[in-house]
Amino acid sequence: MPAPDGSIASSTVNISGVHYRTIWPTATGSVRVIDQSRLPFEFATVDLETLEEAASAIRSMVVRGAPLIGATAAYGLALALRQDASDARLEEAARALQATRPTAHNLTWALARMRRALEPVPVSERAAAASREAARICDADAEQCRSIGRNGFELIRRCAESCGRPVSILTHCNAGWLACVDWGTALSPVYLAHDAGVEVHVWVDETRPRNQGAALTAFELAAHGVPHTVIADNLGGHLMQRGRVDMVIVGSDRTTAAGDVCNKVGTYLKALAARDNEVPFYAALPSSTIDWSLDRGADIPIEERPAAELTHVTGRTSSGAMQTVRVVPETSPALNLAFDVTPARLVTALITERGVCAASRAGLQSLYPDRPDSRPLASAAPSDSATP
Ligand code: MRU
């Protein structure tokens, strides 16, 4: 568990030598999160006191990344029950949180887990039970991400042994510590490798339009001391052609039971380039990201965000002020779809907390035989139908 200020005694380093989680409860019952909208220029926290504040933090991306969205929703439910823990309030709060962002499955998963835990609890004890369950979700996420790290580390270590030089890993968006409660998904193996003395270098896709790569992935890799270089989103294919990428590791917002991987828009193009250049393409995800009810990536809801995120760019001027400027003609319409789907056939393997498996129904079933809904469908459709 973190200390009251969110810091954790650890051998790893995140911010000025202190290892933080991204979310933790305060002594007064509010929930503290790192305000990711201010990074990389300012490390600040914000306290969430109400359901509305938690929902707004998710919607406006003060917190973001599939596992952290789930964790924040769990605490949002706990905040909602502080005044009124009736069945009606539970239902209303779960609906409000579910409506914040449609794509990350961890949101649906966390709300379902909270409801399963709370519905049998007497109303008078529900608020306290909700805080405890949200804390358990956070602890489990941190532990699962750590396990993803251990499993992915083996892939990096083997690659280092065979290539005999620093391993070059390309990643897209931010699937690191900031996207989760701790450690990260795609970056967890990178941190473990770096800490174990395996030399790595990360190509960081800037990840337009919100620049989670340039702002967040670069920030956390720099804070941890991992060698990295920020690149334009479109450079990855060229680097792969020149043999300068050993593997791609990305996260996922929702992975189907057949292994199709939905992640930040642009991921699919990286997978195509990786396949063309025989570069292994891995997706790292905890089981809370797997939507066992879906077989086809084409059925995943893709979030459409405000066009202003595309038509404008925000940054810091040389005087230190934050400024937002327009980069698209006033008259041009813009379409801002936030995610895309990489068909399972382009994914070399999935890295999960239980191990590494083929991106297929059989592969996932081999790691999760205890999931009753992971059994093969009688008439399972082919899984490469991931057209948006
Ligand atoms: O829109 P975001 O910033 O929430 O999108 C985040 C991503 O796409 C991550 O790659 C994904 O959540 C995997 S996170 C561990």
Tab-separated table of C-alpha atoms and ligand atoms in Angstrom:
chain	number	residue	atom	x	y	z
A	1	MET	CA	0.000	0.000	0.000
A	2	PRO	CA	1.219	3.537	-0.692
A	3	ALA	CA	2.008	6.015	2.100
A	4	PRO	CA	-0.534	8.845	2.621
A	5	ASP	CA	1.313	10.975	0.049
A	6	GLY	CA	1.096	8.161	-2.522
A	7	SER	CA	4.784	7.353	-2.430
A	8	ILE	CA	5.987	3.792	-2.133
A	9	ALA	CA	9.310	2.557	-0.804
A	10	SER	CA	10.775	0.761	-3.762
A	11	SER	CA	14.028	0.054	-5.526
A	12	THR	CA	12.637	1.645	-8.683
A	13	VAL	CA	12.700	5.365	-9.337
A	14	ASN	CA	9.907	7.402	-10.804
A	15	ILE	CA	9.729	11.048	-9.722
A	16	SER	CA	12.810	12.605	-8.093
A	17	GLY	CA	13.770	9.278	-6.584
A	18	VAL	CA	10.295	8.535	-5.213
A	19	HIS	CA	8.059	5.829	-6.618
A	20	TYR	CA	4.405	6.924	-6.828
A	21	ARG	CA	1.219	5.195	-7.729
A	22	THR	CA	-1.128	7.143	-10.005
A	23	ILE	CA	-4.129	6.977	-7.640
A	24	TRP	CA	-4.561	6.569	-3.883
A	25	PRO	CA	-7.108	7.352	-1.147
A	26	THR	CA	-6.484	10.231	1.271
A	27	ALA	CA	-7.155	10.246	5.011
A	28	THR	CA	-10.302	12.382	4.497
A	29	GLY	CA	-11.946	9.888	2.122
A	30	SER	CA	-11.197	11.734	-1.118
A	31	VAL	CA	-9.101	10.152	-3.854
A	32	ARG	CA	-5.841	11.693	-5.075
A	33	VAL	CA	-4.647	11.316	-8.655
A	34	ILE	CA	-1.727	12.654	-10.669
A	35	ASP	CA	-3.056	15.342	-13.023
A	36	GLN	CA	-1.821	14.022	-16.366
A	37	SER	CA	-3.118	17.039	-18.275
A	38	ARG	CA	-0.243	19.062	-16.768
A	39	LEU	CA	2.530	16.652	-17.651
A	40	PRO	CA	5.308	16.755	-18.755
A	41	PHE	CA	5.749	20.330	-17.537
A	42	GLU	CA	4.300	20.100	-14.032
A	43	PHE	CA	3.947	17.157	-11.626
A	44	ALA	CA	0.765	17.971	-9.689
A	45	THR	CA	-1.953	15.991	-7.956
A	46	VAL	CA	-5.675	16.687	-7.725
A	47	ASP	CA	-8.182	15.459	-5.140
A	48	LEU	CA	-11.447	13.946	-6.337
A	49	GLU	CA	-14.260	14.404	-3.809
A	50	THR	CA	-17.390	13.385	-5.710
A	51	LEU	CA	-18.737	11.054	-8.373
A	52	GLU	CA	-18.972	14.020	-10.760
A	53	GLU	CA	-15.324	14.947	-10.207
A	54	ALA	CA	-14.212	11.354	-10.819
A	55	ALA	CA	-16.302	11.106	-14.006
A	56	SER	CA	-15.005	14.445	-15.231
A	57	ALA	CA	-11.368	13.439	-14.542
A	58	ILE	CA	-11.836	10.367	-16.745
A	59	ARG	CA	-13.698	12.226	-19.517
A	60	SER	CA	-11.238	15.132	-19.682
A	61	MET	CA	-8.248	12.756	-19.429
A	62	VAL	CA	-6.812	14.142	-16.204
A	63	VAL	CA	-6.510	10.382	-15.727
A	64	ARG	CA	-6.310	8.092	-18.743
A	65	GLY	CA	-5.007	4.688	-19.847
A	66	ALA	CA	-7.283	1.658	-19.660
A	67	PRO	CA	-6.273	0.217	-16.243
A	68	LEU	CA	-6.244	3.644	-14.570
A	69	ILE	CA	-9.651	4.491	-16.046
A	70	GLY	CA	-10.967	1.298	-14.408
A	71	ALA	CA	-9.325	2.096	-11.066
A	72	THR	CA	-10.658	5.669	-11.077
A	73	ALA	CA	-14.156	4.433	-11.889
A	74	ALA	CA	-13.983	2.027	-8.947
A	75	TYR	CA	-13.050	4.867	-6.580
A	76	GLY	CA	-15.664	7.096	-8.287
A	77	LEU	CA	-18.304	4.584	-7.283
A	78	ALA	CA	-16.977	4.619	-3.716
A	79	LEU	CA	-17.170	8.446	-3.662
A	80	ALA	CA	-20.752	8.308	-4.938
A	81	LEU	CA	-21.825	6.036	-2.085
A	82	ARG	CA	-20.452	8.287	0.672
A	83	GLN	CA	-23.767	10.212	1.080
A	84	ASP	CA	-26.242	7.676	-0.271
A	85	ALA	CA	-25.421	3.986	-0.667
A	86	SER	CA	-28.845	2.821	-1.857
A	87	ASP	CA	-29.342	0.428	-4.772
A	88	ALA	CA	-30.662	3.335	-6.845
A	89	ARG	CA	-27.544	5.431	-6.206
A	90	LEU	CA	-25.263	2.490	-7.023
A	91	GLU	CA	-27.079	2.005	-10.320
A	92	GLU	CA	-27.065	5.711	-11.183
A	93	ALA	CA	-23.354	6.135	-10.348
A	94	ALA	CA	-22.338	3.063	-12.354
A	95	ARG	CA	-24.247	4.392	-15.382
A	96	ALA	CA	-22.625	7.831	-15.109
A	97	LEU	CA	-19.136	6.348	-14.928
A	98	GLN	CA	-19.789	3.849	-17.730
A	99	ALA	CA	-20.740	6.755	-20.017
A	100	THR	CA	-17.402	8.577	-19.604
A	101	ARG	CA	-15.284	6.771	-22.203
A	102	PRO	CA	-16.573	3.899	-24.338
A	103	THR	CA	-13.545	1.921	-25.500
A	104	ALA	CA	-11.439	0.764	-22.522
A	105	HIS	CA	-12.860	-2.534	-21.286
A	106	ASN	CA	-11.237	-2.059	-17.867
A	107	LEU	CA	-13.954	0.516	-17.124
A	108	THR	CA	-16.796	-1.965	-17.661
A	109	TRP	CA	-14.817	-4.670	-15.862
A	110	ALA	CA	-14.122	-2.537	-12.770
A	111	LEU	CA	-17.729	-1.348	-12.462
A	112	ALA	CA	-19.042	-4.914	-12.797
A	113	ARG	CA	-16.599	-6.129	-10.149
A	114	MET	CA	-17.600	-3.320	-7.791
A	115	ARG	CA	-21.314	-4.073	-8.241
A	116	ARG	CA	-20.808	-7.797	-7.695
A	117	ALA	CA	-18.942	-7.042	-4.473
A	118	LEU	CA	-21.349	-4.379	-3.183
A	119	GLU	CA	-24.826	-5.565	-4.046
A	120	PRO	CA	-24.907	-8.238	-1.299
A	121	VAL	CA	-23.542	-5.777	1.311
A	122	PRO	CA	-26.063	-4.005	3.639
A	123	VAL	CA	-26.557	-0.356	2.620
A	124	SER	CA	-25.115	0.900	5.938
A	125	GLU	CA	-21.789	-0.849	5.234
A	126	ARG	CA	-21.546	-0.233	1.497
A	127	ALA	CA	-19.497	2.973	1.407
A	128	ALA	CA	-16.662	1.451	3.455
A	129	ALA	CA	-16.876	-1.797	1.482
A	130	ALA	CA	-16.656	0.183	-1.766
A	131	SER	CA	-13.416	1.905	-0.707
A	132	ARG	CA	-11.925	-1.433	0.304
A	133	GLU	CA	-12.880	-3.057	-3.003
A	134	ALA	CA	-11.478	-0.126	-5.016
A	135	ALA	CA	-8.201	-0.459	-3.097
A	136	ARG	CA	-8.144	-4.198	-3.873
A	137	ILE	CA	-8.657	-3.446	-7.580
A	138	CYS	CA	-5.691	-1.047	-7.464
A	139	ASP	CA	-3.463	-3.545	-5.644
A	140	ALA	CA	-4.412	-6.289	-8.098
A	141	ASP	CA	-3.683	-4.036	-11.075
A	142	ALA	CA	-0.240	-3.149	-9.721
A	143	GLU	CA	0.532	-6.827	-9.110
A	144	GLN	CA	-0.735	-7.871	-12.553
A	145	CYS	CA	1.315	-5.191	-14.294
A	146	ARG	CA	4.370	-6.352	-12.389
A	147	SER	CA	3.737	-9.901	-13.632
A	148	ILE	CA	3.305	-8.621	-17.191
A	149	GLY	CA	6.722	-7.057	-16.720
A	150	ARG	CA	8.290	-10.330	-15.637
A	151	ASN	CA	6.747	-12.219	-18.559
A	152	GLY	CA	7.699	-9.585	-21.132
A	153	PHE	CA	11.182	-9.249	-19.663
A	154	GLU	CA	12.025	-12.764	-20.895
A	155	LEU	CA	11.259	-11.701	-24.493
A	156	ILE	CA	13.568	-8.689	-24.183
A	157	ARG	CA	16.307	-10.692	-22.477
A	158	ARG	CA	16.262	-13.363	-25.196
A	159	CYS	CA	16.363	-10.662	-27.882
A	160	ALA	CA	19.344	-9.004	-26.164
A	161	GLU	CA	21.171	-12.346	-26.085
A	162	SER	CA	20.631	-12.981	-29.770
A	163	CYS	CA	21.347	-9.467	-31.070
A	164	GLY	CA	24.285	-8.658	-28.755
A	165	ARG	CA	23.527	-4.904	-28.593
A	166	PRO	CA	20.930	-2.697	-26.866
A	167	VAL	CA	17.399	-3.863	-27.701
A	168	SER	CA	15.401	-1.249	-29.647
A	169	ILE	CA	11.737	-1.278	-28.697
A	170	LEU	CA	9.092	0.836	-30.394
A	171	THR	CA	5.983	1.795	-28.429
A	172	HIS	CA	2.861	3.816	-29.211
A	173	CYS	CA	0.865	6.117	-26.927
A	174	ASN	CA	1.467	5.726	-23.193
A	175	ALA	CA	1.093	2.228	-21.801
A	176	GLY	CA	3.394	2.835	-18.882
A	177	TRP	CA	3.134	3.533	-15.205
A	178	LEU	CA	0.941	6.596	-15.824
A	179	ALA	CA	-1.664	4.555	-17.725
A	180	CYS	CA	-2.059	2.051	-14.893
A	181	VAL	CA	-1.954	2.071	-11.107
A	182	ASP	CA	1.755	1.221	-11.227
A	183	TRP	CA	4.456	-0.263	-13.508
A	184	GLY	CA	2.499	-0.108	-16.766
A	185	THR	CA	1.688	-2.753	-19.341
A	186	ALA	CA	3.915	-2.250	-22.418
A	187	LEU	CA	6.566	-0.407	-20.394
A	188	SER	CA	6.648	-2.761	-17.413
A	189	PRO	CA	8.954	-5.263	-19.222
A	190	VAL	CA	11.102	-2.313	-20.320
A	191	TYR	CA	11.539	-1.102	-16.728
A	192	LEU	CA	12.378	-4.592	-15.521
A	193	ALA	CA	14.913	-5.079	-18.302
A	194	HIS	CA	16.532	-1.697	-17.649
A	195	ASP	CA	16.667	-2.347	-13.893
A	196	ALA	CA	18.205	-5.790	-14.523
A	197	GLY	CA	21.005	-4.257	-16.591
A	198	VAL	CA	19.705	-5.385	-19.992
A	199	GLU	CA	20.416	-2.468	-22.322
A	200	VAL	CA	17.285	-1.104	-23.975
A	201	HIS	CA	16.398	1.901	-26.085
A	202	VAL	CA	12.774	2.949	-26.668
A	203	TRP	CA	11.455	4.629	-29.822
A	204	VAL	CA	8.545	6.723	-28.501
A	205	ASP	CA	5.801	7.505	-31.043
A	206	GLU	CA	4.640	11.078	-30.374
A	207	THR	CA	1.018	9.797	-30.690
A	208	ARG	CA	-0.968	12.601	-32.247
A	209	PRO	CA	-3.362	14.152	-31.596
A	210	ARG	CA	-2.968	14.271	-27.796
A	211	ASN	CA	0.723	13.402	-27.776
A	212	GLN	CA	0.601	10.865	-24.948
A	213	GLY	CA	3.899	9.446	-26.247
A	214	ALA	CA	5.765	12.751	-26.482
A	215	ALA	CA	4.333	14.084	-23.213
A	216	LEU	CA	3.800	11.064	-20.952
A	217	THR	CA	5.892	8.127	-22.171
A	218	ALA	CA	8.911	10.374	-22.680
A	219	PHE	CA	8.319	11.909	-19.230
A	220	GLU	CA	8.199	8.612	-17.382
A	221	LEU	CA	11.080	6.992	-19.281
A	222	ALA	CA	13.209	10.086	-18.622
A	223	ALA	CA	12.251	10.093	-14.935
A	224	HIS	CA	13.305	6.441	-14.679
A	225	GLY	CA	16.492	6.962	-16.710
A	226	VAL	CA	15.576	4.682	-19.618
A	227	PRO	CA	17.274	5.672	-22.917
A	228	HIS	CA	14.625	6.748	-25.427
A	229	THR	CA	14.008	8.932	-28.482
A	230	VAL	CA	10.719	10.611	-29.432
A	231	ILE	CA	9.816	10.120	-33.091
A	232	ALA	CA	7.065	11.365	-35.404
A	233	ASP	CA	4.227	8.872	-35.614
A	234	ASN	CA	5.068	8.129	-39.228
A	235	LEU	CA	8.769	7.305	-38.766
A	236	GLY	CA	8.362	3.798	-37.331
A	237	GLY	CA	7.976	2.072	-40.710
A	238	HIS	CA	11.186	3.605	-42.030
A	239	LEU	CA	13.116	2.629	-38.889
A	240	MET	CA	11.862	-0.937	-39.230
A	241	GLN	CA	12.980	-1.068	-42.874
A	242	ARG	CA	16.473	-0.005	-41.769
A	243	GLY	CA	16.643	-2.708	-39.079
A	244	ARG	CA	16.523	-0.191	-36.243
A	245	VAL	CA	13.560	-1.731	-34.371
A	246	ASP	CA	13.923	-5.148	-32.685
A	247	MET	CA	10.384	-5.384	-31.393
A	248	VAL	CA	7.190	-3.392	-30.947
A	249	ILE	CA	5.369	-3.497	-27.602
A	250	VAL	CA	2.038	-1.674	-27.202
A	251	GLY	CA	-0.758	-1.734	-24.620
A	252	SER	CA	-4.429	-2.376	-25.243
A	253	ASP	CA	-7.726	-0.769	-24.299
A	254	ARG	CA	-9.782	-3.799	-25.234
A	255	THR	CA	-8.724	-7.190	-26.537
A	256	THR	CA	-11.333	-9.586	-27.856
A	257	ALA	CA	-11.645	-13.228	-26.832
A	258	ALA	CA	-10.136	-14.048	-30.250
A	259	GLY	CA	-7.097	-11.819	-29.746
A	260	ASP	CA	-7.913	-8.691	-31.786
A	261	VAL	CA	-6.195	-5.745	-30.079
A	262	CYS	CA	-7.832	-2.328	-29.816
A	263	ASN	CA	-5.371	0.408	-28.842
A	264	LYS	CA	-4.589	4.071	-29.490
A	265	VAL	CA	-5.203	5.097	-33.092
A	266	GLY	CA	-2.100	4.430	-35.205
A	267	THR	CA	-1.294	1.108	-33.567
A	268	TYR	CA	-2.673	-0.843	-36.553
A	269	LEU	CA	-0.301	0.931	-38.971
A	270	LYS	CA	2.648	-0.025	-36.759
A	271	ALA	CA	1.511	-3.646	-36.794
A	272	LEU	CA	1.310	-3.622	-40.613
A	273	ALA	CA	4.809	-2.175	-40.888
A	274	ALA	CA	6.085	-4.674	-38.323
A	275	ARG	CA	4.645	-7.609	-40.273
A	276	ASP	CA	6.119	-6.332	-43.550
A	277	ASN	CA	9.548	-6.097	-41.898
A	278	GLU	CA	9.363	-9.290	-39.799
A	279	VAL	CA	9.593	-7.315	-36.566
A	280	PRO	CA	7.789	-9.037	-33.627
A	281	PHE	CA	4.696	-7.092	-32.544
A	282	TYR	CA	3.516	-7.685	-28.946
A	283	ALA	CA	0.494	-6.340	-27.055
A	284	ALA	CA	0.801	-6.284	-23.254
A	285	LEU	CA	-2.407	-6.336	-21.219
A	286	PRO	CA	-3.919	-7.516	-17.948
A	287	SER	CA	-6.928	-9.858	-18.085
A	288	SER	CA	-9.187	-6.942	-17.078
A	289	THR	CA	-8.671	-5.628	-20.631
A	290	ILE	CA	-10.004	-8.827	-22.258
A	291	ASP	CA	-13.610	-8.573	-23.380
A	292	TRP	CA	-14.650	-12.233	-23.328
A	293	SER	CA	-18.069	-11.300	-24.733
A	294	LEU	CA	-16.629	-10.093	-28.047
A	295	ASP	CA	-15.113	-12.192	-30.777
A	296	ARG	CA	-14.679	-9.583	-33.501
A	297	GLY	CA	-12.543	-6.465	-33.200
A	298	ALA	CA	-14.986	-4.731	-35.542
A	299	ASP	CA	-17.573	-4.832	-32.732
A	300	ILE	CA	-15.450	-2.772	-30.312
A	301	PRO	CA	-16.908	0.726	-29.775
A	302	ILE	CA	-14.395	3.331	-30.956
A	303	GLU	CA	-14.420	6.610	-29.052
A	304	GLU	CA	-14.815	9.803	-31.063
A	305	ARG	CA	-13.296	12.778	-29.251
A	306	PRO	CA	-13.658	16.514	-29.894
A	307	ALA	CA	-12.195	17.693	-33.216
A	308	ALA	CA	-10.437	20.489	-31.317
A	309	GLU	CA	-7.913	17.921	-30.047
A	310	LEU	CA	-6.829	17.533	-33.683
A	311	THR	CA	-7.220	21.078	-34.956
A	312	HIS	CA	-5.286	22.592	-32.027
A	313	VAL	CA	-1.984	21.857	-30.320
A	314	THR	CA	-1.118	22.767	-26.732
A	315	GLY	CA	2.413	23.303	-25.489
A	316	ARG	CA	4.671	25.448	-23.353
A	317	THR	CA	6.145	28.656	-24.746
A	318	SER	CA	9.708	29.756	-24.026
A	319	SER	CA	8.325	32.108	-21.345
A	320	GLY	CA	6.908	29.105	-19.503
A	321	ALA	CA	3.214	29.811	-20.249
A	322	MET	CA	0.942	27.066	-21.590
A	323	GLN	CA	-0.590	27.991	-24.928
A	324	THR	CA	-3.014	26.348	-27.343
A	325	VAL	CA	-2.714	27.199	-31.033
A	326	ARG	CA	-4.737	26.228	-34.078
A	327	VAL	CA	-2.915	24.188	-36.773
A	328	VAL	CA	-5.786	23.378	-39.182
A	329	PRO	CA	-7.675	25.868	-41.417
A	330	GLU	CA	-10.829	27.209	-39.737
A	331	THR	CA	-13.003	25.819	-42.534
A	332	SER	CA	-11.654	22.239	-42.629
A	333	PRO	CA	-13.649	19.569	-40.820
A	334	ALA	CA	-11.632	17.108	-38.689
A	335	LEU	CA	-12.398	13.548	-37.535
A	336	ASN	CA	-10.870	12.465	-34.222
A	337	LEU	CA	-11.362	8.729	-33.706
A	338	ALA	CA	-9.207	7.796	-30.725
A	339	PHE	CA	-8.542	4.074	-31.253
A	340	ASP	CA	-8.088	1.445	-33.936
A	341	VAL	CA	-8.072	-2.342	-33.999
A	342	THR	CA	-5.109	-4.535	-34.902
A	343	PRO	CA	-6.333	-7.929	-36.134
A	344	ALA	CA	-5.023	-10.897	-34.157
A	345	ARG	CA	-3.196	-12.234	-37.249
A	346	LEU	CA	-0.785	-9.261	-37.060
A	347	VAL	CA	-0.012	-9.739	-33.354
A	348	THR	CA	2.993	-11.983	-32.650
A	349	ALA	CA	1.847	-12.677	-29.082
A	350	LEU	CA	-0.045	-11.262	-26.110
A	351	ILE	CA	1.884	-10.588	-22.900
A	352	THR	CA	-0.437	-11.047	-19.918
A	353	GLU	CA	-0.060	-11.442	-16.164
A	354	ARG	CA	-0.334	-15.218	-16.606
A	355	GLY	CA	2.237	-15.532	-19.372
A	356	VAL	CA	2.757	-15.026	-23.085
A	357	CYS	CA	0.262	-16.578	-25.497
A	358	ALA	CA	-0.786	-16.585	-29.124
A	359	ALA	CA	-3.238	-13.826	-30.051
A	360	SER	CA	-6.086	-16.233	-30.632
A	361	ARG	CA	-9.031	-17.781	-28.822
A	362	ALA	CA	-6.973	-20.942	-28.237
A	363	GLY	CA	-4.029	-18.920	-26.976
A	364	LEU	CA	-6.105	-16.971	-24.471
A	365	GLN	CA	-7.953	-20.110	-23.456
A	366	SER	CA	-4.650	-21.832	-22.668
A	367	LEU	CA	-3.849	-19.097	-20.113
A	368	TYR	CA	-7.404	-18.581	-18.831
A	369	PRO	CA	-9.056	-22.027	-18.828
A	370	ASP	CA	-10.948	-20.953	-15.685
A	371	ARG	CA	-12.910	-18.338	-17.655
A	372	PRO	CA	-16.171	-20.106	-18.463
A	373	ASP	CA	-16.762	-17.574	-21.228
A	374	SER	CA	-13.327	-18.195	-22.796
A	375	ARG	CA	-14.441	-21.546	-24.212
A	376	PRO	CA	-14.464	-21.804	-28.016
A	377	LEU	CA	-17.678	-20.562	-29.596
A	378	ALA	CA	-19.538	-23.203	-31.583
A	379	SER	CA	-19.527	-20.931	-34.639
A	380	ALA	CA	-16.634	-18.569	-33.968
A	381	ALA	CA	-16.098	-16.119	-36.817
A	382	PRO	CA	-12.561	-15.594	-38.153
A	383	SER	CA	-10.828	-12.945	-36.054
A	384	ASP	CA	-9.297	-10.793	-38.783
A	385	SER	CA	-12.419	-8.809	-39.528
A	386	ALA	CA	-11.269	-5.727	-37.675
A	387	THR	CA	-12.578	-3.072	-40.030
A	388	PRO	CA	-13.576	0.099	-38.206
B	1	MRU	O1	-6.739	7.776	-24.753
B	1	MRU	P1	-5.828	7.160	-23.724
B	1	MRU	O2	-4.633	8.010	-23.415
B	1	MRU	O3	-6.586	6.723	-22.490
B	1	MRU	O4	-5.308	5.859	-24.451
B	1	MRU	C1	-4.383	5.029	-23.804
B	1	MRU	C2	-3.893	3.935	-24.652
B	1	MRU	O5	-4.265	3.793	-25.798
B	1	MRU	C3	-2.990	2.948	-24.013
B	1	MRU	O6	-2.117	2.416	-24.962
B	1	MRU	C4	-3.879	1.833	-23.469
B	1	MRU	O7	-4.783	2.336	-22.533
B	1	MRU	C5	-3.128	0.734	-22.890
B	1	MRU	S1	-2.659	1.218	-21.303
B	1	MRU	C6	-1.880	0.432	-20.329
